Short mmCIF file of the C-alpha atoms (twelve columns), coordinates in Angstrom:
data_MODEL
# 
_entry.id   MODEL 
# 
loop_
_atom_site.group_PDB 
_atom_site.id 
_atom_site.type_symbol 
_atom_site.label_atom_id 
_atom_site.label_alt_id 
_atom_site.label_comp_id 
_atom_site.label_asym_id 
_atom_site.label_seq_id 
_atom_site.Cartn_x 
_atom_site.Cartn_y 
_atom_site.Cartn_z 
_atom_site.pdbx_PDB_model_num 
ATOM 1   C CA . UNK A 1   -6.053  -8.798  -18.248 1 
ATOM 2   C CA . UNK A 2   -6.280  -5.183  -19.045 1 
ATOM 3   C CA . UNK A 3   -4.721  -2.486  -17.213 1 
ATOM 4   C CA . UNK A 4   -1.817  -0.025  -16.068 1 
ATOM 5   C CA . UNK A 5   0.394   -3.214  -16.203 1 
ATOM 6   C CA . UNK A 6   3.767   -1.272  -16.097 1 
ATOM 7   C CA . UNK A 7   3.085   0.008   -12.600 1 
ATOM 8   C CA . UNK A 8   5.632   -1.737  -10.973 1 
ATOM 9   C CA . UNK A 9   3.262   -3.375  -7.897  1 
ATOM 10  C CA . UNK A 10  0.826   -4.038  -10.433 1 
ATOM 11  C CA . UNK A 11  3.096   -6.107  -12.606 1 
ATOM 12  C CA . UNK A 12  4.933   -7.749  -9.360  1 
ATOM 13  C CA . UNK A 13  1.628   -8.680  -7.394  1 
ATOM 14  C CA . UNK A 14  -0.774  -9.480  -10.688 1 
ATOM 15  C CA . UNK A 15  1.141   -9.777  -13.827 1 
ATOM 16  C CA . UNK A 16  3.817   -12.386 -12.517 1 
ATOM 17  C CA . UNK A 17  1.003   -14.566 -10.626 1 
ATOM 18  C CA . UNK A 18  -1.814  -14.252 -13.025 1 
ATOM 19  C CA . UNK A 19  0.274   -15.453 -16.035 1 
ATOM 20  C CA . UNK A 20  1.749   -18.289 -13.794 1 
ATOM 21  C CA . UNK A 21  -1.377  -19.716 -13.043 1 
ATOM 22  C CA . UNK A 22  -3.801  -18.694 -15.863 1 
ATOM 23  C CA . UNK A 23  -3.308  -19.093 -19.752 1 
ATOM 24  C CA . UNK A 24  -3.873  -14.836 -19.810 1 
ATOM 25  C CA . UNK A 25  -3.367  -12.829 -22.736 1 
ATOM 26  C CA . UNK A 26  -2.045  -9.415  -21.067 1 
ATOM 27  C CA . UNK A 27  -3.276  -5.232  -22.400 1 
ATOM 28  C CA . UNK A 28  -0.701  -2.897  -21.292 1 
ATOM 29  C CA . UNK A 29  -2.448  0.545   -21.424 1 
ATOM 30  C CA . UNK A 30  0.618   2.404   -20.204 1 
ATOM 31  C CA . UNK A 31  2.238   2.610   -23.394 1 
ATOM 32  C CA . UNK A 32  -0.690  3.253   -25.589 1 
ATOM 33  C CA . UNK A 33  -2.703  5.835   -23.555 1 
ATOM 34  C CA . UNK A 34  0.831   7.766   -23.576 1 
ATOM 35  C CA . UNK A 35  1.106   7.937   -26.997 1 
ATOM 36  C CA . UNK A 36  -3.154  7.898   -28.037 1 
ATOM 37  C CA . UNK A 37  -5.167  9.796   -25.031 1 
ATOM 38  C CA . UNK A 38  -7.900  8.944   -27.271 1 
ATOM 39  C CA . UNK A 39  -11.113 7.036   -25.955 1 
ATOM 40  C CA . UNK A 40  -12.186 5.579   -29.132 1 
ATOM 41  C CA . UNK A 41  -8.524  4.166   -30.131 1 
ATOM 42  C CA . UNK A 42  -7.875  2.276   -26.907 1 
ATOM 43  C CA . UNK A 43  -11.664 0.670   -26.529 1 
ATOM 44  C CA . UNK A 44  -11.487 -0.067  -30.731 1 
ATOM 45  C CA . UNK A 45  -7.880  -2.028  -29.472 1 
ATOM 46  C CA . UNK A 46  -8.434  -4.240  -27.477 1 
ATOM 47  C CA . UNK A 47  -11.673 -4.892  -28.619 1 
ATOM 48  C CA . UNK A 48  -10.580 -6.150  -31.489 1 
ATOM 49  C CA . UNK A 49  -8.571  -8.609  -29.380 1 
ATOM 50  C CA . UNK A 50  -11.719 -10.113 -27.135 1 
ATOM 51  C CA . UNK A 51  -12.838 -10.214 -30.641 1 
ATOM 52  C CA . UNK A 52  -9.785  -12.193 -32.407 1 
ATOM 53  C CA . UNK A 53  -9.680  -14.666 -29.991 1 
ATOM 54  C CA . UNK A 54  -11.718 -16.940 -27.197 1 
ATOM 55  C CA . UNK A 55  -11.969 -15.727 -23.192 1 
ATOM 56  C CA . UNK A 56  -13.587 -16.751 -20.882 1 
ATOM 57  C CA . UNK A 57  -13.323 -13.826 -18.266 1 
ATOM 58  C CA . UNK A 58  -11.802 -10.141 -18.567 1 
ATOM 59  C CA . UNK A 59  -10.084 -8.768  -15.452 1 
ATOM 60  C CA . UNK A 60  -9.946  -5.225  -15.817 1 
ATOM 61  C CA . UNK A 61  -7.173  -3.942  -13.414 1 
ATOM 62  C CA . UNK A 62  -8.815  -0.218  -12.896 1 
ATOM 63  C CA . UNK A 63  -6.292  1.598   -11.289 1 
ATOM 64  C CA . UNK A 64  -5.380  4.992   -12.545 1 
ATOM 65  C CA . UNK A 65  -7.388  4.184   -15.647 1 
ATOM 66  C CA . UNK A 66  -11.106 3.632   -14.672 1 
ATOM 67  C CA . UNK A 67  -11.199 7.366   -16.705 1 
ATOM 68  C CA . UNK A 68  -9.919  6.284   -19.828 1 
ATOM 69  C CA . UNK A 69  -12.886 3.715   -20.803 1 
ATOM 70  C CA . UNK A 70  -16.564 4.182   -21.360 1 
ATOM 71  C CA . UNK A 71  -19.713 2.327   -19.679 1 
ATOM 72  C CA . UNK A 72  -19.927 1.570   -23.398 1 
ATOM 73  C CA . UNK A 73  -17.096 -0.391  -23.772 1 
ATOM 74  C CA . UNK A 74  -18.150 -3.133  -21.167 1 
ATOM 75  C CA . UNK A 75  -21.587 -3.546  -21.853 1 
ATOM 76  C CA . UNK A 76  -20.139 -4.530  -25.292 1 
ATOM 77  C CA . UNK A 77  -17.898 -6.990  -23.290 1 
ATOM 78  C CA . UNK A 78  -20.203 -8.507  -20.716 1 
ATOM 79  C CA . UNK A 79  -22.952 -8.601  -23.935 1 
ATOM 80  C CA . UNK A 80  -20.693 -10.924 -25.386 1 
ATOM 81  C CA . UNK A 81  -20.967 -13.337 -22.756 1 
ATOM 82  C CA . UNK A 82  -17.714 -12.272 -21.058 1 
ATOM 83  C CA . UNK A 83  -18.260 -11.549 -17.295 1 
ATOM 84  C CA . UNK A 84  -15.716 -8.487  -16.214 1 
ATOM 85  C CA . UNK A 85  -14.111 -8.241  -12.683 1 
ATOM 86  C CA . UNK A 86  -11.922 -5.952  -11.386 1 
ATOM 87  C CA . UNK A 87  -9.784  -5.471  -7.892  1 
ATOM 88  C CA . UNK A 88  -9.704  -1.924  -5.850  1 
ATOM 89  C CA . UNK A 89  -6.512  -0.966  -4.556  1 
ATOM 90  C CA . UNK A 90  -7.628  2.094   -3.073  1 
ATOM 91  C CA . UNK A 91  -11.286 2.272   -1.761  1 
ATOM 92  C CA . UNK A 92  -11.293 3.610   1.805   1 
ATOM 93  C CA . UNK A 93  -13.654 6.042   2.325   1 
ATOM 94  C CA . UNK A 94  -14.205 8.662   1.463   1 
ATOM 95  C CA . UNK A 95  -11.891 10.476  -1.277  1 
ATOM 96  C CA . UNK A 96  -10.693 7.286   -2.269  1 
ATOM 97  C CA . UNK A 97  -14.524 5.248   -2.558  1 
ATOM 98  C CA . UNK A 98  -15.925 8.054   -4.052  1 
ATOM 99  C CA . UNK A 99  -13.925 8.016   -6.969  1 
ATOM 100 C CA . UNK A 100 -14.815 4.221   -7.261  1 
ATOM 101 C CA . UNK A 101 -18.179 3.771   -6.539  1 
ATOM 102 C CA . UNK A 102 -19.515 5.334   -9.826  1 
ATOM 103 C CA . UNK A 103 -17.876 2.699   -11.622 1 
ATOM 104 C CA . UNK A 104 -18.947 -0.168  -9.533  1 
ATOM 105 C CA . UNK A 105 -21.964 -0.705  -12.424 1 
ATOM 106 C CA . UNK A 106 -19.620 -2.016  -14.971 1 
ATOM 107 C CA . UNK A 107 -18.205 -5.269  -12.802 1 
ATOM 108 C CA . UNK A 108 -19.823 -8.706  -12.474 1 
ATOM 109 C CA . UNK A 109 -17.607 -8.565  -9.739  1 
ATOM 110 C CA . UNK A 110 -15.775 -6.140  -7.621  1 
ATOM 111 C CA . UNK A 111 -13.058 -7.143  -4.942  1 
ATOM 112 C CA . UNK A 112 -11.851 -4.386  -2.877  1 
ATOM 113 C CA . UNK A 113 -8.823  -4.161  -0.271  1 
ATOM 114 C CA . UNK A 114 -11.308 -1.909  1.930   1 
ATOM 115 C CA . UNK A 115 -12.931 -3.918  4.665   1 
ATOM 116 C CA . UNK A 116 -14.379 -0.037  5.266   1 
ATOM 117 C CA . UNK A 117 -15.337 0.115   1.242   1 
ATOM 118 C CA . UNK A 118 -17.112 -3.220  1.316   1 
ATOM 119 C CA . UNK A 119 -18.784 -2.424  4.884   1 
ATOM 120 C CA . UNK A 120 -19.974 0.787   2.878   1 
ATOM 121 C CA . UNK A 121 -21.317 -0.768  0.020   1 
ATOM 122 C CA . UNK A 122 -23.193 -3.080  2.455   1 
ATOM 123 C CA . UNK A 123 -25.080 -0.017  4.345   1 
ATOM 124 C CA . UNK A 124 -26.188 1.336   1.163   1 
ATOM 125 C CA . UNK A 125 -27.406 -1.664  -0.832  1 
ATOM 126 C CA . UNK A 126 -25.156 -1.839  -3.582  1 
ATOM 127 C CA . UNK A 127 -22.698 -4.883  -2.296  1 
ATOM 128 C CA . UNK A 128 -24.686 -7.499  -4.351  1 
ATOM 129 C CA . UNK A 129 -21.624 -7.921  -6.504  1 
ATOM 130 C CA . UNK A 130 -18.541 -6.707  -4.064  1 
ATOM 131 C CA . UNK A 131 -16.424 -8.824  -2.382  1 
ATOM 132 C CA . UNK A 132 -13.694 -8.095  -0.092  1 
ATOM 133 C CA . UNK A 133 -10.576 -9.096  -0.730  1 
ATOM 134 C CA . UNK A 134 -7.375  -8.156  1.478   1 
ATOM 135 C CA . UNK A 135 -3.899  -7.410  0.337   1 
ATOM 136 C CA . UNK A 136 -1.494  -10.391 0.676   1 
ATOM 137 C CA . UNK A 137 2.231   -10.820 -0.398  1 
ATOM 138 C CA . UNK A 138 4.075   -13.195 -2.491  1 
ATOM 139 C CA . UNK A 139 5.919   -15.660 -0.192  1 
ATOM 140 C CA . UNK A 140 8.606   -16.027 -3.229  1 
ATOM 141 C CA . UNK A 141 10.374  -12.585 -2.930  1 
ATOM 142 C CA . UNK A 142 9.256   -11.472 0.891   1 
ATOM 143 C CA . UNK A 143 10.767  -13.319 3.766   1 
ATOM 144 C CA . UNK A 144 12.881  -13.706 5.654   1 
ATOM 145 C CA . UNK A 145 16.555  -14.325 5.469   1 
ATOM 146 C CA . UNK A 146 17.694  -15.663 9.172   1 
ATOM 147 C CA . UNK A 147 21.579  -13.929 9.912   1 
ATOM 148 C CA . UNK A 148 21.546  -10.634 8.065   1 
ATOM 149 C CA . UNK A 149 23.422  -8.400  10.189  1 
ATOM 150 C CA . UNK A 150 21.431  -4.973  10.978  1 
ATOM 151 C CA . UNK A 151 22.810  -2.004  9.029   1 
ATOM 152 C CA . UNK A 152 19.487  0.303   10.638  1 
ATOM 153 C CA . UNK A 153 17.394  0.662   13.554  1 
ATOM 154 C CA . UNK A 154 14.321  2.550   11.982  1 
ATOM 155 C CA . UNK A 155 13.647  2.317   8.285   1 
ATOM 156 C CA . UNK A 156 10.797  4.242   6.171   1 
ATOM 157 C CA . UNK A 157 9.849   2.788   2.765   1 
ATOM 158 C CA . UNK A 158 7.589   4.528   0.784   1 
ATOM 159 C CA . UNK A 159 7.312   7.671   -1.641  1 
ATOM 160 C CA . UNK A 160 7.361   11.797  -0.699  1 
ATOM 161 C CA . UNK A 161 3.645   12.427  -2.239  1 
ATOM 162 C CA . UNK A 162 3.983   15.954  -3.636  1 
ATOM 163 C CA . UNK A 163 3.256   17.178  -6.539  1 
ATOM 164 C CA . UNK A 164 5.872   17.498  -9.123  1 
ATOM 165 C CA . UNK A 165 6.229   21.304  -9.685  1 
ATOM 166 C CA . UNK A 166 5.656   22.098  -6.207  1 
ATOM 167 C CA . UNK A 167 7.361   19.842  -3.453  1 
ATOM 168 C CA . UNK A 168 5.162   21.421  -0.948  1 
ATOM 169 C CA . UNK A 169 1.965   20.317  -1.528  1 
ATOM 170 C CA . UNK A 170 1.027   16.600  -1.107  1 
ATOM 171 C CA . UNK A 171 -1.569  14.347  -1.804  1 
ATOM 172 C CA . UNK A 172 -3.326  10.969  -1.215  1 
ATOM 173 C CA . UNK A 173 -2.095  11.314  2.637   1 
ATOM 174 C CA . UNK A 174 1.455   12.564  2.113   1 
ATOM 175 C CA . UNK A 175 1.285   15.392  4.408   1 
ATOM 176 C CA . UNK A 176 0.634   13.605  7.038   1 
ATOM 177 C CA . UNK A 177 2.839   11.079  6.325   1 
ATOM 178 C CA . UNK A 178 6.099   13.365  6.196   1 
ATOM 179 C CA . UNK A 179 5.114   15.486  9.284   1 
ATOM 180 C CA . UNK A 180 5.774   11.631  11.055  1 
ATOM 181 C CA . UNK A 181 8.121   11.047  9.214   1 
ATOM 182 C CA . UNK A 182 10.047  14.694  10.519  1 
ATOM 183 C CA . UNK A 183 9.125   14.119  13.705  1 
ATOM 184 C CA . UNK A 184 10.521  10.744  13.831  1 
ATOM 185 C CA . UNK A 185 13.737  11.648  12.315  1 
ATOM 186 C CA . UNK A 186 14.543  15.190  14.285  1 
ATOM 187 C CA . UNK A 187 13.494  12.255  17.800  1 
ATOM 188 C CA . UNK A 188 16.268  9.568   15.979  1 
ATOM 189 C CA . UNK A 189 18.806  13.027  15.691  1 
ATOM 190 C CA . UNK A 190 18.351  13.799  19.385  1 
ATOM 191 C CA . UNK A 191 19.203  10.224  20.495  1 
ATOM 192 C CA . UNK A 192 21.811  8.475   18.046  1 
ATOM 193 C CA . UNK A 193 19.301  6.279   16.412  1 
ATOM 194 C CA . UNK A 194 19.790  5.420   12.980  1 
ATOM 195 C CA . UNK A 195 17.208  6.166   10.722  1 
ATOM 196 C CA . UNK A 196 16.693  6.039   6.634   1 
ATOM 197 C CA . UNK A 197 14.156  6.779   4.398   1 
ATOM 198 C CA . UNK A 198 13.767  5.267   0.682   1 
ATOM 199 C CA . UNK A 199 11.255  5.898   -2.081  1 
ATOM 200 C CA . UNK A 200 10.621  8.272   -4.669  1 
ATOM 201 C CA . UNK A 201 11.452  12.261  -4.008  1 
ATOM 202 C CA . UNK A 202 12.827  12.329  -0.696  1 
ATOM 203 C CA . UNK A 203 15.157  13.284  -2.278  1 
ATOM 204 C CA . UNK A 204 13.397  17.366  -2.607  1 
ATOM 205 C CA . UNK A 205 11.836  16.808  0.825   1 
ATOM 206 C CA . UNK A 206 13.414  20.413  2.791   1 
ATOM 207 C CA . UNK A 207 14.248  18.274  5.873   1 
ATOM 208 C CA . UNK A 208 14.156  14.515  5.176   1 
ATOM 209 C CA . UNK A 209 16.260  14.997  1.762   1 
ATOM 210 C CA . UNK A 210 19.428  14.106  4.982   1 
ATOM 211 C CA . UNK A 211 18.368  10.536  5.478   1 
ATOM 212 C CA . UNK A 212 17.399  10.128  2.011   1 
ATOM 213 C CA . UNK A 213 18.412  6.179   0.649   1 
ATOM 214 C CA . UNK A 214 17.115  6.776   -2.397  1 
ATOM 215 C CA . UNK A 215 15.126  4.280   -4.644  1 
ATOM 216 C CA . UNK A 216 15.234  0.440   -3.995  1 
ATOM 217 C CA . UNK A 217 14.447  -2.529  -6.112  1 
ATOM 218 C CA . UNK A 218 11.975  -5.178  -4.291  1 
ATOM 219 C CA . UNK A 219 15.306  -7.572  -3.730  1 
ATOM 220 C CA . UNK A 220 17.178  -4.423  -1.910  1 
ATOM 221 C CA . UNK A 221 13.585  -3.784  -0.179  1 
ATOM 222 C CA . UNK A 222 13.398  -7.251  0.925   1 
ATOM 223 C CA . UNK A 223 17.133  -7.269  2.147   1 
ATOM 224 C CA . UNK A 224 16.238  -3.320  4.375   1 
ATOM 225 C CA . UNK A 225 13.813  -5.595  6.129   1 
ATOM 226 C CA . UNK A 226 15.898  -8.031  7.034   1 
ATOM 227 C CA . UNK A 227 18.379  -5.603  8.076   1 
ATOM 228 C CA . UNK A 228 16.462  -3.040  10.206  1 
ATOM 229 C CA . UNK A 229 15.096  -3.519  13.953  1 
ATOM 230 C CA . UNK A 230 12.094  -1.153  13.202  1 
ATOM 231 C CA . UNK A 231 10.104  -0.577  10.231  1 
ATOM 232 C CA . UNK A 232 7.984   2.385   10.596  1 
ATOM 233 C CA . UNK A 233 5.140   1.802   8.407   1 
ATOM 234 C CA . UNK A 234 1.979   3.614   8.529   1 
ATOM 235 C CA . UNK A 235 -0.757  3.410   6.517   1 
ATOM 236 C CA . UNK A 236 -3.286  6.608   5.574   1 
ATOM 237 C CA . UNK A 237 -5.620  7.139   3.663   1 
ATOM 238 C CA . UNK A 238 -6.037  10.324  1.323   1 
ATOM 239 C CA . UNK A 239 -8.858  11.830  4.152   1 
ATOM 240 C CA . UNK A 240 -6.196  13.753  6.052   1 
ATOM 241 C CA . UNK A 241 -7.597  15.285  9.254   1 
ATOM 242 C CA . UNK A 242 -10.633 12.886  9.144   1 
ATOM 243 C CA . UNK A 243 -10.928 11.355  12.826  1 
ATOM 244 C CA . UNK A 244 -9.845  7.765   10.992  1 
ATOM 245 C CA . UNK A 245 -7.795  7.990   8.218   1 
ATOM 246 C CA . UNK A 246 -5.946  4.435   8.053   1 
ATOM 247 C CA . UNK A 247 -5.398  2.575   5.346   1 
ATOM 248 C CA . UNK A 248 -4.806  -1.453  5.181   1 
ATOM 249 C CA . UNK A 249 -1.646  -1.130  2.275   1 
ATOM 250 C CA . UNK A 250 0.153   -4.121  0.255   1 
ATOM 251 C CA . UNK A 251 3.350   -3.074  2.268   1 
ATOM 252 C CA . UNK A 252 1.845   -4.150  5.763   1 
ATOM 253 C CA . UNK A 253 1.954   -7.412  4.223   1 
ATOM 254 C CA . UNK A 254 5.305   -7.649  2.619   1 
ATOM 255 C CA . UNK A 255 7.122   -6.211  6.067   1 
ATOM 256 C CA . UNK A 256 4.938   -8.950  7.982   1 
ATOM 257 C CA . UNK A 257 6.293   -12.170 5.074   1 
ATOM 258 C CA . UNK A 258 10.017  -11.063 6.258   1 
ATOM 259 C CA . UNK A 259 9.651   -11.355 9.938   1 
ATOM 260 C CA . UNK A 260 10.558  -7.723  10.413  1 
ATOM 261 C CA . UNK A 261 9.183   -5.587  13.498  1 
ATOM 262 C CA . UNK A 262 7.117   -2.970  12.043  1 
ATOM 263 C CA . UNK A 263 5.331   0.220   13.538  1 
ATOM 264 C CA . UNK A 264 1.805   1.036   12.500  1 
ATOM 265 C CA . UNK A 265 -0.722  3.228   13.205  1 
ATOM 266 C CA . UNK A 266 -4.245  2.478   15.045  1 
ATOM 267 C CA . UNK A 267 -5.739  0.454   12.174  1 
ATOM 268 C CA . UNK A 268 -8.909  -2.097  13.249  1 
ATOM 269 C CA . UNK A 269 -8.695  -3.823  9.825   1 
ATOM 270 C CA . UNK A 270 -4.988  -5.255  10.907  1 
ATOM 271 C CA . UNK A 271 -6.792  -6.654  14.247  1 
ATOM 272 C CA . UNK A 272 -8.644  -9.019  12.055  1 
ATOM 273 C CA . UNK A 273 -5.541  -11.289 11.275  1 
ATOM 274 C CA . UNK A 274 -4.725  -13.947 13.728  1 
ATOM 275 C CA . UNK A 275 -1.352  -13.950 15.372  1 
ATOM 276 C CA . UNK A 276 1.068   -16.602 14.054  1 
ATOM 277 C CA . UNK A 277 2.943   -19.518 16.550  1 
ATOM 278 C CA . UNK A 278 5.819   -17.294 18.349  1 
ATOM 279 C CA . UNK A 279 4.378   -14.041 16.772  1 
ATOM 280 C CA . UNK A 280 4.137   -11.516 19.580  1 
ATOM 281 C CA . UNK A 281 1.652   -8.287  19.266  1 
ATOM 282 C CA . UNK A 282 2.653   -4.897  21.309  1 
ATOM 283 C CA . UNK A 283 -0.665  -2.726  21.370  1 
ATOM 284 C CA . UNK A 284 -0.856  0.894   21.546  1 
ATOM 285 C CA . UNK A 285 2.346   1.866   21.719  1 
ATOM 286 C CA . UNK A 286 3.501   5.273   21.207  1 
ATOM 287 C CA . UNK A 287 6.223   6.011   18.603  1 
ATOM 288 C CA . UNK A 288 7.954   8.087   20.553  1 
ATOM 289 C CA . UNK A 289 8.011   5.862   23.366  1 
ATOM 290 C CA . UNK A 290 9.003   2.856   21.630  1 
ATOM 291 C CA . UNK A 291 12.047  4.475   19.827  1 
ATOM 292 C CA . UNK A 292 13.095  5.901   23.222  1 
ATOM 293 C CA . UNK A 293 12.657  2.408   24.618  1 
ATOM 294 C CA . UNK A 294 15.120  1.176   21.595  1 
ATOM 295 C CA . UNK A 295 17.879  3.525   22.113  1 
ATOM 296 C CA . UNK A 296 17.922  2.159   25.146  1 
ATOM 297 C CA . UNK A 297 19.177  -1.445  25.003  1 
ATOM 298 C CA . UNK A 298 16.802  -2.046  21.891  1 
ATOM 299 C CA . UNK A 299 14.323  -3.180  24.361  1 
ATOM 300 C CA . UNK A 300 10.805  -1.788  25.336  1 
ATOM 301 C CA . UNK A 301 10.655  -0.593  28.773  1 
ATOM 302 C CA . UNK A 302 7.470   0.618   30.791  1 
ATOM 303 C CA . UNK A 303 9.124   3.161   32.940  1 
ATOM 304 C CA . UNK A 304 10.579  5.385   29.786  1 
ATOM 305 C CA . UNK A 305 8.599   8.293   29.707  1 
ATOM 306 C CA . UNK A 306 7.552   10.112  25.863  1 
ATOM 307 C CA . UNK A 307 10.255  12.163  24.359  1 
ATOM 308 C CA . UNK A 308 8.930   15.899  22.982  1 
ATOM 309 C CA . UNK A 309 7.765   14.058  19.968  1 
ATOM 310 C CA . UNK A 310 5.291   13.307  22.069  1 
ATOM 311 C CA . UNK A 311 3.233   16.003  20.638  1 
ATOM 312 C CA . UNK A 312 2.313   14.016  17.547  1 
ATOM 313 C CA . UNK A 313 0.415   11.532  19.660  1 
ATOM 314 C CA . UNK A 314 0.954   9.042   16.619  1 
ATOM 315 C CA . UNK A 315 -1.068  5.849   18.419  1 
ATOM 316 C CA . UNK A 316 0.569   2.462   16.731  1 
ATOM 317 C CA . UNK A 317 0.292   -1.088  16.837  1 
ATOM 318 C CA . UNK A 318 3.482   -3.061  16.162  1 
ATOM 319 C CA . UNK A 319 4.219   -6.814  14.977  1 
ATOM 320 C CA . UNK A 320 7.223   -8.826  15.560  1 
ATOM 321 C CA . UNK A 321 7.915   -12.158 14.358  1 
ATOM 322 C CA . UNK A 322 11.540  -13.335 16.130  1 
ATOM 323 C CA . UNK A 323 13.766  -15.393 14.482  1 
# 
């Protein structure tokens, strides 16, 4: 297995499970392109390992590094009898599938997350080696822990996507995510709802830098779960102001294996998943009127009429799983 392997996610959802149940020999990139942002160096190194020993497949993790490798470098592999398959974490379309696609010629096989990437492929003629292949969660760290007392009502868990020198600018859907995110917490302000945000750089958000919980490890992640009533959790892609700009994300999962209510927004690929025994499924629901709903006896009511926040019209979806 060759890839970015020190991304935390990637080591947590392939590293641990691929070495558990596969004899795999793992290529940390990380490290080396740091140090070498040389081609040649890191295609001559781990060559020299397919070389040195006996596989019988490559899985070539391409996040982040699909850049740093040649088409010359796998027709060397697959000509060696080796077939090469890879996963797509990020392949909605457009911005996202775009930056894949040209790459799609160096895979045996391609599995992508993207119902909306594989339906793509399919339209123009190129799916003869795609599969799709949703996000799932491991059932070992997230689930649920029956009796934790609630220290939250409405949790956020994800990183402020701005760029580094200027905390203003986003990317990869972060603007839209923190103008929720604002919204939600100036509505929570007005009405004496609790409401914390964790991940990476909140921390230099102007506004959201008060509710700020800072970084989490995935055993204080999985214990926030279990101890909120609401985890808002939407999912976008990096087309902001397309018309649909959802994406299906690991996290949806992970909420859903600890029983925890979550808040998404309008997302068809989530439809797909059948409702487990005692599961219950609210469907478009406003934010707005769902947290006003809450501070009232914690308890969606018909009659409550939208807040001001109102003005985001954020459509969701929520799923609740009761103890």
């Amino acid at each position: 297995m060759v890839g970015a392997l020190s991304i935390r996610y990637v080591h947590d959802n392939w590293v641990i499970p691929m070495t558990q149940l596969h004899d795999t020999t793992l290529v940390d990139v990380s490290p080396i392109l740091s140090v070498y942002r040389n081609t040649n160096f890191i295609e001559k190194y781990v060559l020299s390992i397919i070389r040195r020993y006996s596989f019988d497949y490559l899985f070539f993790y391409s996040d982040a590094i699909n850049g740093d490798f040649t088409d010359g470098f796998f027709d060397i592999v697959r000509g060696s009898g080796i077939p090469v398959f890879t996963f797509l974490a990020d392949d909605v379309p457009e911005i996202w599938y775009n930056q894949n696609r040209p790459y799609d010629h160096r895979f045996d096989l391609v599995a992508t997350h993207s119902k909306a990437g594989f339906e793509r492929r399919k339209q123009e003629g190129v799916a003869d080696n795609v599969i799709y292949l949703p996000w799932g969660y491991s059932d070992k760290l997230f689930k649920k822990h029956p009796g934790m007392p609630y220290q939250y009502d409405v949790v956020y868990i994800g990183s402020n996507l701005c760029q580094e020198n200027d905390p203003e600018v986003y990317y990869g859907g972060g603007d839209a995510r923190q103008q929720l995110l604002r919204e939600v917490y100036a509505f929570c302000m007005e009405h004496d709802i609790r409401f914390k945000v964790f991940g990476a750089g909140w921390n230099r958000h102007p506004v959201l830098k008060e509710c700020d919980g800072g970084m989490l490890s995935n055993e204080q992640m999985v214990a926030v779960y279990n101890q909120s009533r609401i985890v808002l959790n939407p999912g976008y892609s990096a087309d902001e102001g397309a018309e649909q700009c959802y994406q299906t994300k690991l996290r949806h999962f992970e909420v859903l294996g600890c029983g925890a209510f979550q808040l998404v927004n309008r997302n068809p690929e989530l439809t797909r998943y059948p409702l487990r025994r005692r599961q219950q499924r609210y469907e478009l629901l406003e934010v707005c009127w769902y947290l006003q709903a809450m501070s009232n006896n914690h308890r969606p009511m018909p009659e409550v009429k939208c807040s001001p926040i109102h003005r985001m019209r954020q459509r969701c979806r929520t799923y609740r799983d009761p103890a």
